[in-house]
Coordinates of C-alpha atoms in Angstrom, one line a residue:
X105 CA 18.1 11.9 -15.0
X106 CA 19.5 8.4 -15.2
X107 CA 18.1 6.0 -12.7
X108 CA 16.9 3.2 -14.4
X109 CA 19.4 -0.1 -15.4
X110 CA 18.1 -3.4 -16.9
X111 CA 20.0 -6.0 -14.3
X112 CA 19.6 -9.8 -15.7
X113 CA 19.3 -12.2 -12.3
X114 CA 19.1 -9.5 -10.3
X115 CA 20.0 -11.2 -6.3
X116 CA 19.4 -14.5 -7.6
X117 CA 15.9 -14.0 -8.8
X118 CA 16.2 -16.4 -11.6
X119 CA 14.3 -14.1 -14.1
X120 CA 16.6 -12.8 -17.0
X121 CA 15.5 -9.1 -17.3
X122 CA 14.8 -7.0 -13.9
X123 CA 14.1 -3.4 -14.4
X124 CA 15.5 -1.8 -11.5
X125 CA 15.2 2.0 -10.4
X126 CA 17.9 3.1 -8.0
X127 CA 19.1 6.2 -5.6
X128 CA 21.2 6.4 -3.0
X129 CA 18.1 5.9 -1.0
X130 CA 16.0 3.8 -2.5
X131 CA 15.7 0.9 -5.0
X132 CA 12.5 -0.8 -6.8
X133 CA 12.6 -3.9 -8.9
X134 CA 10.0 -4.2 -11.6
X135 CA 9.9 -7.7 -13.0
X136 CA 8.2 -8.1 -16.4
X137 CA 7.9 -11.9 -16.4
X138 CA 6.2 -11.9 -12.8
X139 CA 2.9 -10.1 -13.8
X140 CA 4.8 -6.6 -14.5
X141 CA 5.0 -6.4 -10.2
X142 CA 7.2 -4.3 -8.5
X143 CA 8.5 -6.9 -6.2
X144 CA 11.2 -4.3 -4.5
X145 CA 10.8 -1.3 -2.4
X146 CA 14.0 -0.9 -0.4
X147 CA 15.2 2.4 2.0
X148 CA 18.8 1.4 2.1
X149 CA 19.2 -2.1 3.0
X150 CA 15.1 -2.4 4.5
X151 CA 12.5 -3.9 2.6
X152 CA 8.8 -3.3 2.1
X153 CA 7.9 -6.0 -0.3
X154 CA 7.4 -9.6 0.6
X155 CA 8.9 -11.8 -2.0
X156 CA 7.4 -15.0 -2.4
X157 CA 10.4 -17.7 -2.7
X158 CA 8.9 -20.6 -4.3
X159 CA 8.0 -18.3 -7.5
X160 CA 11.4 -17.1 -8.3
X161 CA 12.2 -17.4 -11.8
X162 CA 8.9 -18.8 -12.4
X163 CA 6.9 -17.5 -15.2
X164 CA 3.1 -18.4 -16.2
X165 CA 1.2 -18.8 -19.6
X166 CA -1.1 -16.1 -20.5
X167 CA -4.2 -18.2 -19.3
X168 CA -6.9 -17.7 -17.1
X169 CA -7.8 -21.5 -17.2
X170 CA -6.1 -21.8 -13.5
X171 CA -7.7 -23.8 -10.7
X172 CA -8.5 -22.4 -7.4
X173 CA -5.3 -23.7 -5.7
X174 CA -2.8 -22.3 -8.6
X175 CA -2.8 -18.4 -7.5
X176 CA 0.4 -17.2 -9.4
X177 CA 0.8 -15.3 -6.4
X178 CA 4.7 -13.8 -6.8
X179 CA 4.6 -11.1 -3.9
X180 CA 5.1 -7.4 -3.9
X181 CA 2.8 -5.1 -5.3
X182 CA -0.3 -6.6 -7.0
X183 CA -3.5 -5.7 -8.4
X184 CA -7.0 -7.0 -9.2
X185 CA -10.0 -5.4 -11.1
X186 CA -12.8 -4.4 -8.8
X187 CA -15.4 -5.4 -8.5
X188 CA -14.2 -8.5 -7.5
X189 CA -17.9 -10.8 -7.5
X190 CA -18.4 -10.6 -11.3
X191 CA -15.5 -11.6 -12.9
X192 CA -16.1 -15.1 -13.3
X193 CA -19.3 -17.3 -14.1
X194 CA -20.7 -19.8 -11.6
X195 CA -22.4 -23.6 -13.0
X196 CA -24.9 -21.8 -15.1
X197 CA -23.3 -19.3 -16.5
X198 CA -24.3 -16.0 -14.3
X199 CA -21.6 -12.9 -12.8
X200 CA -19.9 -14.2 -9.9
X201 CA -16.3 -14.2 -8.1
X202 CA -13.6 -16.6 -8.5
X203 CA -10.0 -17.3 -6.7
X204 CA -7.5 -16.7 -7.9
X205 CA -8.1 -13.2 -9.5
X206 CA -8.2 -12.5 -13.1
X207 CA -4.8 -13.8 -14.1
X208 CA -3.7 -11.8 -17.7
X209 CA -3.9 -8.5 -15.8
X210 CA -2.6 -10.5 -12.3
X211 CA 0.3 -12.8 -13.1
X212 CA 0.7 -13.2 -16.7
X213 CA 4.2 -11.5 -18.5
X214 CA 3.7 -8.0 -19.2
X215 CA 5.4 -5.6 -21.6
X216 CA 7.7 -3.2 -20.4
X217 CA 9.7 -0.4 -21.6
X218 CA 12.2 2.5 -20.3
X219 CA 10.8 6.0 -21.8
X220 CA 11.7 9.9 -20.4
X221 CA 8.9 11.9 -19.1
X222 CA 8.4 15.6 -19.7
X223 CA 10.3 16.4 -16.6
X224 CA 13.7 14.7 -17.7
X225 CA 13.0 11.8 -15.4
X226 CA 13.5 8.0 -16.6
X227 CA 10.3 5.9 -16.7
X228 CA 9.7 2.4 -16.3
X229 CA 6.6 1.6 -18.2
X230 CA 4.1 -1.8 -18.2
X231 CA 1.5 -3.1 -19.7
X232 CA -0.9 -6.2 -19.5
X233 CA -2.3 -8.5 -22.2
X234 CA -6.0 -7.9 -22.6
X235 CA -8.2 -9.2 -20.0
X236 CA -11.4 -10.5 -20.9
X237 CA -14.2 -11.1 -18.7
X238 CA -15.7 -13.3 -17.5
X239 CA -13.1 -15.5 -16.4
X240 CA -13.9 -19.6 -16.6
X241 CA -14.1 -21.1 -13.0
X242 CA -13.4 -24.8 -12.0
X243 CA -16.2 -26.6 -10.8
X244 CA -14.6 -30.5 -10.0
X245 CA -16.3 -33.0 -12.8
X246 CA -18.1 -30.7 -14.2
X247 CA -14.3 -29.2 -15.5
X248 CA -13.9 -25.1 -16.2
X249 CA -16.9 -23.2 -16.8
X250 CA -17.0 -20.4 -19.4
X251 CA -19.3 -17.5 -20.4
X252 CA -21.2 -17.7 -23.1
X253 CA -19.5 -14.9 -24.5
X254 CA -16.9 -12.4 -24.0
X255 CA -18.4 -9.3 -22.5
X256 CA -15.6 -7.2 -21.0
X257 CA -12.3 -6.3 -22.4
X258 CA -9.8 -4.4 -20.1
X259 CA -6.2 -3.4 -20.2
X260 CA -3.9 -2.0 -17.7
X261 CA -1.0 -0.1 -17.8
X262 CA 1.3 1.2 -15.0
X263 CA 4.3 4.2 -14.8
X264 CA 6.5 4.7 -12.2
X265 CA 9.7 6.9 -11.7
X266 CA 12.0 8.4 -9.0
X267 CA 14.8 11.3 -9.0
X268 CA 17.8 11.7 -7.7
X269 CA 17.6 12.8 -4.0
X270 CA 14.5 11.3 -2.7
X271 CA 12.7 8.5 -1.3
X272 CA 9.2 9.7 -3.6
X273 CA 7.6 7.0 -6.2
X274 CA 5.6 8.3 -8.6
X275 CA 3.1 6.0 -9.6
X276 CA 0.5 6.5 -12.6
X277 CA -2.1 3.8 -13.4
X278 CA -4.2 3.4 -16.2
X279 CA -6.9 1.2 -16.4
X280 CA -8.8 1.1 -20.3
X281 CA -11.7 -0.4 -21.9
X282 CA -10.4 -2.2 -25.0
X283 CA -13.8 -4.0 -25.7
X284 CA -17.1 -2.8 -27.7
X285 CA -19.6 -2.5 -24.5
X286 CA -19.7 0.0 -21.5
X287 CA -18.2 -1.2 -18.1
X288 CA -17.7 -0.1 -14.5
X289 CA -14.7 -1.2 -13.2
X290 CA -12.0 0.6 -11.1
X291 CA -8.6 -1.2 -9.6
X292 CA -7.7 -2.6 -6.2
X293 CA -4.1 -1.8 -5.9
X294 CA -2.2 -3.4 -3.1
X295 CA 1.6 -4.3 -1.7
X296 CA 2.3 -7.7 0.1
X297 CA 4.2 -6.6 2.8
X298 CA 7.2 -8.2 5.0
X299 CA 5.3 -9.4 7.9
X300 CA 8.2 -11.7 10.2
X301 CA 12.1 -10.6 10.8
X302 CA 12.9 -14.5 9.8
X303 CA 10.9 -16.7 8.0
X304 CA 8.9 -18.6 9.9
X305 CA 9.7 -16.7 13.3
X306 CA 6.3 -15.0 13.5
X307 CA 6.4 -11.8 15.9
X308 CA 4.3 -9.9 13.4
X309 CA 3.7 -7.4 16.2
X310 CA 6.6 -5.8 15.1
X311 CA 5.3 -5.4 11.8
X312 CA 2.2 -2.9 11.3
X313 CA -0.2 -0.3 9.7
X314 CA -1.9 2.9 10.1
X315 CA -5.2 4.2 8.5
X316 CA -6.6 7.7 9.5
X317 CA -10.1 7.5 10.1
X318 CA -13.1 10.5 10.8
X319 CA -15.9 8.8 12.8
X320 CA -17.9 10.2 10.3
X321 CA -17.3 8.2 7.8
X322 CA -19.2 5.5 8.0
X323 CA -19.2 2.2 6.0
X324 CA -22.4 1.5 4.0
X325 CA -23.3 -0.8 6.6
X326 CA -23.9 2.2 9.2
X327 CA -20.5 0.7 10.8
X328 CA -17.0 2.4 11.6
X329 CA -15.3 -0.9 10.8
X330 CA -15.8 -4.3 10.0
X331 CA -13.7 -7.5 10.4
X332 CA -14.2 -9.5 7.2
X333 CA -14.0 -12.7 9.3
X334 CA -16.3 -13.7 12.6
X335 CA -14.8 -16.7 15.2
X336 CA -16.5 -19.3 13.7
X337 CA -14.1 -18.6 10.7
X338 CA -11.5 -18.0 12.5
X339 CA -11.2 -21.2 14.8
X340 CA -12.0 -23.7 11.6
X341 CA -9.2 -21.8 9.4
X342 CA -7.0 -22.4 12.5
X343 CA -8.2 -25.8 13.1
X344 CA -8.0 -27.0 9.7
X345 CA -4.7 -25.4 8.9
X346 CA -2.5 -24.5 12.1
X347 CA -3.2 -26.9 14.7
X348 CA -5.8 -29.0 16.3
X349 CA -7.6 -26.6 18.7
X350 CA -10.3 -27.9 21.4
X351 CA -13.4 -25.9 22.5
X352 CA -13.1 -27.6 25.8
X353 CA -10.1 -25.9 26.5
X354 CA -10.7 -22.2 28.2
X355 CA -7.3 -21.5 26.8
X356 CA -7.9 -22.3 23.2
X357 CA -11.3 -20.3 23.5
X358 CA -10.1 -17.8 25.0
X359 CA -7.2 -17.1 22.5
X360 CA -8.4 -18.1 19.3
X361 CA -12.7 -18.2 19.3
X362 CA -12.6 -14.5 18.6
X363 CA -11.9 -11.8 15.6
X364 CA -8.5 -11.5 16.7
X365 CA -6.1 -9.3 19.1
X366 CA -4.2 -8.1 16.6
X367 CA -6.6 -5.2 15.5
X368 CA -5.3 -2.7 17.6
X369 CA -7.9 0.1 17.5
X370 CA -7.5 3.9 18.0
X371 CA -3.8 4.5 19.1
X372 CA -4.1 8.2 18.6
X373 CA -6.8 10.3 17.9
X374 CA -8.2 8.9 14.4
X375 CA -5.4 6.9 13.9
X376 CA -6.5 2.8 13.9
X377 CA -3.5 0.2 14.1
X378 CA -3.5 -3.1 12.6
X379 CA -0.4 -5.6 13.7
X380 CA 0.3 -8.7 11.8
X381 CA -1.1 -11.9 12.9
X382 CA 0.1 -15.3 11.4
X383 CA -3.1 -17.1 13.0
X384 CA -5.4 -14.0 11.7
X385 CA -6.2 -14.1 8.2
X386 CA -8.7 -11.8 7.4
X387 CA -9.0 -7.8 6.6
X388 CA -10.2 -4.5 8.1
X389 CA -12.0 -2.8 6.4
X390 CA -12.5 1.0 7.3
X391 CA -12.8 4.4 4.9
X392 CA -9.2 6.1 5.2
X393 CA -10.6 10.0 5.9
X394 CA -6.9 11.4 4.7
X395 CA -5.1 10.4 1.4
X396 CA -2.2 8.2 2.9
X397 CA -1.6 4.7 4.4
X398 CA 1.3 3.4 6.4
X399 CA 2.9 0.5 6.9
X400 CA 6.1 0.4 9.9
X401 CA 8.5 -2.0 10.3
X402 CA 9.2 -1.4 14.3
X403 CA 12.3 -3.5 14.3
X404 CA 14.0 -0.6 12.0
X405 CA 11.6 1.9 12.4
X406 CA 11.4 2.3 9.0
X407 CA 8.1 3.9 7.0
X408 CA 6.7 3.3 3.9
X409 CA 3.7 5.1 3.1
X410 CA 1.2 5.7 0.3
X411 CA 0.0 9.1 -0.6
X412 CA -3.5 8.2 -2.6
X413 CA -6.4 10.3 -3.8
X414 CA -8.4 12.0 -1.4
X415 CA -11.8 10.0 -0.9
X416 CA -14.9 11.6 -2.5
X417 CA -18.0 10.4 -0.8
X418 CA -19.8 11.9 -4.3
X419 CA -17.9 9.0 -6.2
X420 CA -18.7 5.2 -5.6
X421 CA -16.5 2.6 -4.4
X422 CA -16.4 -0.9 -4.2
X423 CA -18.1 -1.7 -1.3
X424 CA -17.9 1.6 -0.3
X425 CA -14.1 1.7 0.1
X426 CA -11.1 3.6 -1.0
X427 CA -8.6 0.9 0.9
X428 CA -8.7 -2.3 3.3
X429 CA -5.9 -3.8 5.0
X430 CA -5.6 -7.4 5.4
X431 CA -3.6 -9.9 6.9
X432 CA -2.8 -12.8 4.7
X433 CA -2.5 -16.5 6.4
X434 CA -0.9 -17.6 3.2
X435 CA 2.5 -19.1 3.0
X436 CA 4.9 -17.6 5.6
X437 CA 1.9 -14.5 5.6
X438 CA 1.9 -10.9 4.8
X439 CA 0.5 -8.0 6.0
X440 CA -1.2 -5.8 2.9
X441 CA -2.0 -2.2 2.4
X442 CA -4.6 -2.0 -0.3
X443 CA -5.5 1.2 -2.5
X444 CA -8.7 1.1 -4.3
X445 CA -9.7 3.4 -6.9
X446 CA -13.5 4.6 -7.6
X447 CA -15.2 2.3 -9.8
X448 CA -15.5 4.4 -13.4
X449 CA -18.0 4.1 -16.4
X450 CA -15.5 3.2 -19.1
X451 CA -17.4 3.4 -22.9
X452 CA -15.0 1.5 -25.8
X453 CA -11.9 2.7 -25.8
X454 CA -12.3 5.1 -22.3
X455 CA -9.5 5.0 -19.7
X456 CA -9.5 6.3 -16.1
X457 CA -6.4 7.4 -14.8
X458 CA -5.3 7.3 -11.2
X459 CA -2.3 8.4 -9.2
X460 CA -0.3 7.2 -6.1
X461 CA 2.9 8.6 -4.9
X462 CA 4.8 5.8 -2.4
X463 CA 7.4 7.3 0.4
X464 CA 9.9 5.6 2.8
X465 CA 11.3 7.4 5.7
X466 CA 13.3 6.3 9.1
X467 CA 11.5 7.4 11.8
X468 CA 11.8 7.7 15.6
X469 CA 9.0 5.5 17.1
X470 CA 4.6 5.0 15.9
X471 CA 2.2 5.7 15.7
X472 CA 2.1 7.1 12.5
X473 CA 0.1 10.7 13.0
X474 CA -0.2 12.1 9.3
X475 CA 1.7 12.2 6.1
X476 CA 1.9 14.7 3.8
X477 CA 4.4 15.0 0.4
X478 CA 7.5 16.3 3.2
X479 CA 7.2 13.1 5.1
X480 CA 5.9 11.2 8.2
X481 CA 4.9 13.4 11.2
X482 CA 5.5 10.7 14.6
X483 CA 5.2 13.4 17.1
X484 CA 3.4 16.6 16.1
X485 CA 5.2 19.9 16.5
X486 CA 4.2 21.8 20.0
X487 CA 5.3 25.3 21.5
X488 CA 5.8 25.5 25.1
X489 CA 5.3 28.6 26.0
X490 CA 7.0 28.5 29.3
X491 CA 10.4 27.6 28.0
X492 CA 10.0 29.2 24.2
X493 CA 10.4 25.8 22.9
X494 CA 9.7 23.9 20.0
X495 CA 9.1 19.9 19.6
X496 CA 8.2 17.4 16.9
X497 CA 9.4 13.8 15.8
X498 CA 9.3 13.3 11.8
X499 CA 10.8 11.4 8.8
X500 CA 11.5 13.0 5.6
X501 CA 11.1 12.1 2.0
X502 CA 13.6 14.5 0.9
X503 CA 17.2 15.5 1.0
X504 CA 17.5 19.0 1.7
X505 CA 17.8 21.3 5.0
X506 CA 14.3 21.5 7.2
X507 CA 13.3 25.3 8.3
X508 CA 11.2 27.2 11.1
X509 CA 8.8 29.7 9.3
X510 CA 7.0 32.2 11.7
X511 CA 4.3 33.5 10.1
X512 CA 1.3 35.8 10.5
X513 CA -1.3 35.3 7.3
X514 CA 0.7 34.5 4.2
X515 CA 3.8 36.6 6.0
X516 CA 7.1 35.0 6.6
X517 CA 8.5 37.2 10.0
X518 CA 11.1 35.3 10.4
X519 CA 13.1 32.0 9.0
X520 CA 15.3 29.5 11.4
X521 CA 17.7 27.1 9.6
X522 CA 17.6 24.0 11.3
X523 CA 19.3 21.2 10.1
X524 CA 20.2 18.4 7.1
X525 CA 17.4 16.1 6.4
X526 CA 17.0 12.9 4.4
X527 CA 15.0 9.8 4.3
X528 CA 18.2 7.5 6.2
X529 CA 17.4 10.1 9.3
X530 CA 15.2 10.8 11.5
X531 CA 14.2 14.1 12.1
X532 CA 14.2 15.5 15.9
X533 CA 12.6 19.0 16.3
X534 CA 13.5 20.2 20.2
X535 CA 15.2 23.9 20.3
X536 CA 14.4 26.7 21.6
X537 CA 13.4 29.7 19.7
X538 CA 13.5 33.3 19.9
X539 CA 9.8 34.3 18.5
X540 CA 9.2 37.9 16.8
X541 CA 8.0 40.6 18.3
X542 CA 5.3 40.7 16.2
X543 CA 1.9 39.1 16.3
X544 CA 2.2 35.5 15.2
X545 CA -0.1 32.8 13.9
X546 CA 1.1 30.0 12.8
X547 CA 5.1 28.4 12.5
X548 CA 5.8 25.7 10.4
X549 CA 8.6 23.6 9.1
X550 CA 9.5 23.9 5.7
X551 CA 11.8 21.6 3.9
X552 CA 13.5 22.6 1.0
X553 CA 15.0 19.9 -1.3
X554 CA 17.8 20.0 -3.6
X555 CA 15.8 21.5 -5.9
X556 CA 15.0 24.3 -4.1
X557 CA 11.4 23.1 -4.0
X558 CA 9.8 23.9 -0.6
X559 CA 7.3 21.9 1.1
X560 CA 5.3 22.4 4.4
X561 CA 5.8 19.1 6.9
X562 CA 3.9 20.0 9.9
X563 CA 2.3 23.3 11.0
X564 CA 1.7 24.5 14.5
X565 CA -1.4 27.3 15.1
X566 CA -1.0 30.0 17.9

């Protein structure tokens, strides 16, 4: 299936070859020369991805001798090896962090190639230079800093592809130790997200995400959540970079000496809602109890969500993590939805493997309440007895038609066509139904692709 084309300037990007994966639902642009990044995820004409506009065209030696200020930061969909606070060597030469991120595996040119998986399907395929670790760190007079030796080697490699009649990305990273020493190291994995409807408008409430959460999954902390700034932080960052702001103004205080508004809480039950804030940089961090995150674009009401791995509390995570979301005060700002993998114990020449599966739907109105490989459930699917009715609100990742299952155990009684679906529509469930005679406990929508492949998108229990 042909769904791959090498475009050179592709929209003015100033970057010869863009690999560019296409439907008639979806596009992704994977540029080789900005750090191998997807820096496209369109549903028709809406886009995820925030593109940063004083990059384009740009590209970077493979160095990590960069300074503090020169992130190579191009936008889109990024990723940085985890842990994050021992890559890099501080004045005398111990583990510790530096900003900006490892650069080889962050922002340096990456190789690429078109191949065809086993399922017929065309592949875009990258990989990094070899990282070595620990990075050298810029200390003023004193100039860069470097390890005494090289004592990590690590290289990363990405595959991605999409069919015909779907909104689905297929995403399969590889992270491998190409050095002669054990390591524990996993990936953060994250996408830089459109966060204002015009630059420099700022009304990131219309620009969000969801994160299911169990309230018993606790941080190791003992917490639910944390803020990873306090209002000390917040009210210099603004200070020193916004505006002048004035602690003898009730106002000012009152607005600004805090964590911020724009962490919206529980919207539904063991959903939490983050909305963009320009004046907010700083993350949440929280354990996502299902495999998904969500980010909306309210002035379209368009979806993009992430199907991850399920977390395992057996395995460990950075910080005890599997994702964060943070708002970004950099540039014109971003709102990010971060994956991050268990860290792994790699020996020479071990790899760990780790899959993500992106989907965009339209959809009626948030919160986002679940999503599942079907699509994005908005309202879930009720029965009202009194009328012998059915309800629900979703968005779909697939074309193909949606049907009403009645079932008792693994016993189909009865099947109701309902309608077309794709992702360009939203999906409305109100109709009354005629229920079998016999006992029933569950009904559930199906949808059944082009393919013929059936999946389940929400399930209702008598």
């Amino acid at each position: 299936m042909n769904t791959v084309s090498i475009e050179k300037n592709y929209k003015d990007w100033n970057w010869e070859n863009v690999y560019v994966a296409k439907n008639k639902y979806i596009s992704l642009a994977v540029v080789p020369s900005a750090g191998g990044r997807i820096l496209e995820y369109n549903l028709g004409e809406v886009p995820s991805l925030w593109l940063n506009p004083e990059l384009l065209g740009k590209t970077f030696p493979a160095t990590d001798k960069v300074k503090t200020n020169e992130w190579r930061n191009y936008g889109g969909y990024r990723l940085v090896p985890i842990p994050v606070e021992n890559c890099s060597v501080d004045k005398n030469g111990n583990r510790g962090k530096r900003w900006p991120p490892p650069a080889i595996i962050g922002d340096a040119k990456y190789e690429i190639t078109v191949k065809k998986n086993t399922l017929g399907f065309q592949t875009i395929e990258v990989k990094s230079g070899v990282q070595q670790l620990p990075v050298p760190k810029f200390f003023g007079s004193k100039g860069f800093v470097y390890s005494d030796k090289i004592e990590e080697e690590l290289q990363y490699s990405r595959t991605l592809y999409i069919d015909l009649h779907s909104s689905l990305v297929y995403i399969d990273h590889t992270l491998q130790n190409v050095g002669n020493t054990t390591i524990k190291r996993g990936l953060k994995i994250s996408s830089q997200h459109i966060s204002e409807t015009k630059r420099g408008l700022h009304d990131g409430e219309n620009y969000v995400a969801y994160v299911p959460f169990d309230e018993k999954l606790k941080l190791p902390n003992g917490k639910q959540f944390e803020i990873t700034t306090n209002p000390d932080q917040r009210w210099r960052y603004l200070n020193r970079n916004r505006f002048k702001l004035d602690k003898n103004n009730p106002e000012h205080l009152e607005k600004y000496y805090n964590h911020g508004t724009n962490w919206n809480g529980e919207v539904a039950p063991g959903i939490f809602e983050v909305e963009y804030d320009y004046n907010q940089m700083a993350g949440l961090h929280i354990i996502a109890s299902d495999s998904w995150l969500c980010y909306v674009n309210k002035k379209t009401n368009t979806a993009f969500a992430k199907i991850m791995e399920a977390y395992d509390p057996r395995l460990e995570y950075d910080q005890g993590l599997n994702n964060a979301i943070f708002c970004s005060g950099l540039s014109e700002g971003y709102i990010e939805t971060e994956v991050q993998t268990p860290l792994y114990n790699l020996a020479p020449n071990q790899s760990f493997k780790y899959r993500e599966i992106h989907g965009a739907a339209q959809i009626d109105n948030g919160p986002v309440l679940s999503v599942n490989m079907a699509g994005i459930i908005t309202k879930k699917m009720s029965f009202i007895e009194a009328e012998k009715k059915i309800t629900g609100t979703y968005g779909v990742f697939n074309e193909g038609k949606a049907i009403l299952q009645f079932k008792t155990g693994d016993t189909i009684l009865k099947s109701q066509e309902l309608q077309e679906v794709n992702p360009l529509k939203i999906f409305k469930l109100n109709i009354a139904v005629d229920t079998p005679d016999h006992h029933l406990d569950t009904v559930q929508i199906v949808i059944i692709d082009i393919n013929k492949k059936e999946t389940v998108l929400d399930t209702f229990y008598f």
